[in-house]
Amino acid sequence: MPDSVIHDIGYQRYEGVRLGRRYAVRSLWVYSLRSAYGLGRSAKAKILPAGLFTLACVASVVLVVVNNALHQRVLSYVGLVSTFSYAATVFVAIVGPELVSRDLRTNLLALYFSRPIERSDYALAKLGALAAALFGLFTGPLLIMLLGMAFNATGGVGGVFHEIGLFLEGLVTAAIHSAVFAAIALPLASLTGRRMFGTGLIIGVFLITAPVSGVLRTLDTGTLGRLAGLLDPVSLVNGVDRWLWGEGLYDTGQYGAAYGLVAVAVTLLGTAGLLRRYRRVRA
Amino acid sequence: MITVELTNVSRWYGNVVAVNDVTLTVRPGVTGLLGPNGAGKTTVLHMIAGLLGPSQGTVLIDGKPSFRNPDIYRTLGLVTENEGVPGFLTAWEFVLVGARLHKLPDPESAARRALDIVELGDAVNRRISTYSKGMRQRTRVAAALVHDPAVLILDEPFNGMDPRQRLHMMDLLHRMGADGRTILFSSHILEEVEQLSGVVQVIVAGRLAASGDYRHIRRLMTNRPHVFLIQSSDDRRLATVLMGQISVSAVELDPAGLQVRANDYGTFTRALSTVARHHSIRLTGVLPSDESLEDVFSYLVAQ
Amino acid sequence: MNTTIAALTFRALLGRRRVLLLLPMPALLIGLTLIAQSSPAFIDEWGPVVFAQLGLGVILPLTALVVGSSVLGLEIEDGTITHLLTKPLPRHEIIVAKLAVAWSVTTVATAVPLTAAALITGSAALAAGLVLGAAVGALAYTAGFLALSLLTRRPVAVGLVYIILWENLLTTFVAGTRILSIREQAVALSDSVAGTTWLPTHLNPVAALILAAVLTAIGILGATARLRSYSLSGETS
């Protein structure tokens, strides 16, 4: 048998720095976040996030004007976050499947899992990206409101600080809403490789539970009625708002803490479900 | 006997020109569409098959345009490159549905005949999702043949086929071509085209680079002289030396450099560097002057 | 109507496990009605929410969205649409067959549970009204979503934006937009037959019928026109 040899044509092994798992996960998170906003993709992909963001900011501007004209707070920061629940639902329903369905349908998952990142890393990075993307959408209108109200704040510097305090409340609310919505939407999206069905599934869950909890609320004004909001994501986070800051569109009575607990539980369960899905999916 | 005529056909997507002013005629018999990947073969085939409209020019099948003309499919069959077949059907059901959609008077026997031609055998009653790539390909060919079309268009039909299947398919296409059908298939592999078709249309970067008999084109390539522009440290001495080479047919001194006409590209390029080094002449520039032919020829020769 | 295409589409749609996803919504509707009916609350309080909001407002458009987008949309996504296009079939024949499948599946999946729920409340008139509203609404919805699946690669996203932003948000603020809301049309038609006060209607039923017919016609014509000049480049898109 003739001698075999690998010719030296200049290729070298890479002996340099390898940035490791943490960097890889962070890159995945950044990439997913950018993709959620349509950055680095065609113009059509930017329509949804840009449109929703613009809509929210415009509404915020209108609110600022109204607030200042009437010299009273028609809608607070927290209220602003709750008002956009519909838009938030549309966002996670469309962006969620976009983030995960392509990888499931093609062999991309195998490529991801053969890199230093773990399966759980992948799931958490995607979840984090979806939650962060939604959170980012809220920050625009909240900031606009802060600027608009702070300039007209009564009570000088103290007034401005008061505004900032309320703004921070709004930010926390936005974070909670984003986390809960993302934790519900992404596990559902990861069940199917087709974007169409993923979106339908998520929207189904959000839209159907709303009237159900609505009905239960009208049926019983007692305990059951108060707790009915736990069933649907929008009422759930509104109930948490009520518990934390005393505002929000949902009357929880004395069961506010239950809402907080269930919100945390839902987020944890959703994350666990997502992790389990990716642990078991064939790649 | 149906002829396909393309006249000044162009197709562009925004700024990208996929097909550039192509005029060709496909006559009855087997014609091969040859070209490297991304040359525009699929675009041309889809335009002929009525799945795409030309941005400019006309595509006529037997004198009638193919785009926006569903009736054309009575006499035309298309086998696309991708593998899109509904996996939940069996081959039998799939071809039968095709026969029914063609509104054939006896769909069952037409389907059976088509499946026999591609020799799928007993597998016809299994779901397509269980098939191998070659079997899926044959299913799609059967579906394209079920209505006995006079024009058959195949996009890279030998992709993924093993040698036995390829031989069988070539035999089939050859027979159909001899019957008087118009068969047009595309490929980027020289040998496939060589073995199957007499007439070849070569497409490179969206343009029609050559048409006709494959062997004639090959001969044209080697007979035709190539023109190079050479800049060196001593043009006149190089000119004298090169004129002594057999592969060179003419030499002209020009202020821009030395224009050399070579009749054998391969021999000339090898000789040039050797000769220059031997006479200590430094070459500072070597440019082929007729670019387009270079592309075609180097592609054909490199395979 | 081309029965071969219809049969094939039925099989593609219903022959898989995923059709089971159509079950939870009707079950929920019926279950909820049972609970509500057995509670002491007046039907005036929960009727509108169950029938107009949940039934006609969520279940109908969602089912129509998923079914209407997938009868043609899945084939476009898979690339199997070439098999349909390279046949000597007039394009409107294809569209009508697909629409018939989408419409019938949506109507059955929606009207049956709505009828059951209405009968639980003891009103046959309500049942009849809901069937009418669901059928007409389903036709307009599926025609529109079918056209969408040919016009864009994200028909579900666009349809969703229409359902949520137009039908749910805009119509509450801008009364004029109600005439183009299929949901309002469906509710109006149901109310005209049901004769109850539980369906909050804002449109005249005759106007609603005409508008629904117009929207359906636009959907069918648009889809046919688009299918006629459907371009398949074949290269990676």
Coordinates of C-alpha atoms in Angstrom, one line a residue, chain B residues 125-229:
Chain B
N125 CA -48.6 0.9 -1.8
R126 CA -46.4 2.2 0.8
R127 CA -46.5 5.8 2.0
I128 CA -44.1 8.2 0.3
S129 CA -42.7 9.2 3.6
T130 CA -41.0 5.8 3.8
Y131 CA -39.3 6.1 0.4
S132 CA -35.7 6.7 -0.4
K133 CA -34.7 9.8 -2.4
G134 CA -34.5 7.9 -5.7
M135 CA -37.9 6.4 -5.2
R136 CA -39.4 9.8 -4.5
Q137 CA -37.8 11.0 -7.7
R138 CA -39.3 8.2 -9.7
T139 CA -42.7 8.8 -8.2
R140 CA -42.5 12.4 -9.4
V141 CA -41.4 11.3 -12.8
A142 CA -44.4 8.9 -13.0
A143 CA -46.7 11.7 -12.0
A144 CA -45.3 13.8 -14.8
L145 CA -45.7 11.0 -17.3
V146 CA -49.2 9.9 -16.4
H147 CA -50.9 12.1 -19.0
D148 CA -48.5 11.0 -21.8
P149 CA -47.1 14.5 -22.4
A150 CA -45.5 15.6 -25.7
V151 CA -43.1 17.9 -23.8
L152 CA -41.3 16.7 -20.7
I153 CA -39.1 19.0 -18.6
L154 CA -36.8 17.7 -15.9
D155 CA -34.7 19.7 -13.6
E156 CA -31.6 17.9 -12.5
P157 CA -33.3 14.5 -12.8
F158 CA -30.2 12.4 -12.0
N159 CA -29.5 14.1 -8.7
G160 CA -29.2 11.5 -6.0
M161 CA -29.8 8.6 -8.3
D162 CA -27.6 5.5 -8.1
P163 CA -25.9 4.2 -11.3
R164 CA -28.6 1.6 -12.1
Q165 CA -31.4 4.1 -11.7
R166 CA -29.6 6.6 -13.8
L167 CA -29.1 4.1 -16.6
H168 CA -32.7 3.2 -16.5
M169 CA -33.8 6.8 -16.5
M170 CA -31.5 7.7 -19.4
D171 CA -32.8 4.8 -21.3
L172 CA -36.4 5.9 -20.7
L173 CA -35.7 9.5 -21.8
H174 CA -33.8 8.3 -24.8
R175 CA -36.7 6.1 -25.9
M176 CA -39.2 8.9 -25.4
G177 CA -37.0 11.3 -27.4
A178 CA -36.8 8.8 -30.2
D179 CA -40.6 8.6 -30.1
G180 CA -40.8 12.2 -31.1
R181 CA -41.4 13.8 -27.8
T182 CA -39.6 17.0 -26.8
I183 CA -37.5 16.3 -23.8
L184 CA -35.5 19.0 -22.0
F185 CA -33.4 18.2 -19.0
S186 CA -30.9 20.2 -17.0
S187 CA -27.7 19.2 -15.5
H188 CA -24.4 20.5 -14.3
I189 CA -22.5 17.3 -14.9
L190 CA -20.9 17.0 -18.3
E191 CA -21.0 13.2 -18.6
E192 CA -24.7 13.0 -18.1
V193 CA -25.4 15.4 -20.9
E194 CA -22.8 13.8 -23.1
Q195 CA -24.4 10.4 -22.8
L196 CA -27.9 11.4 -23.3
S197 CA -28.5 14.3 -25.5
G198 CA -27.4 15.2 -29.0
V199 CA -28.3 18.8 -28.7
V200 CA -26.9 20.9 -25.8
Q201 CA -27.7 24.4 -24.6
V202 CA -25.0 25.9 -22.4
I203 CA -26.0 28.5 -19.9
V204 CA -23.5 30.4 -18.0
A205 CA -24.3 33.3 -15.6
G206 CA -27.7 33.7 -17.2
R207 CA -26.5 34.0 -20.7
L208 CA -26.7 31.4 -23.5
A209 CA -23.1 30.6 -24.2
A210 CA -23.3 27.9 -26.8
S211 CA -25.9 25.7 -28.5
G212 CA -25.8 22.7 -30.8
D213 CA -24.2 19.4 -30.9
Y214 CA -22.0 18.8 -27.9
R215 CA -19.0 17.5 -29.9
H216 CA -19.1 20.4 -32.3
I217 CA -19.0 22.8 -29.5
R218 CA -16.0 21.1 -28.0
R219 CA -14.2 21.3 -31.3
L220 CA -15.1 24.9 -31.7
M221 CA -13.5 25.6 -28.4
T222 CA -10.1 24.1 -29.2
N223 CA -10.0 25.4 -32.7
R224 CA -10.7 28.9 -31.9
P225 CA -7.7 31.0 -31.0
H226 CA -7.5 32.8 -27.7
V227 CA -6.2 36.3 -27.3
F228 CA -4.0 37.3 -24.4
L229 CA -2.5 40.6 -23.4

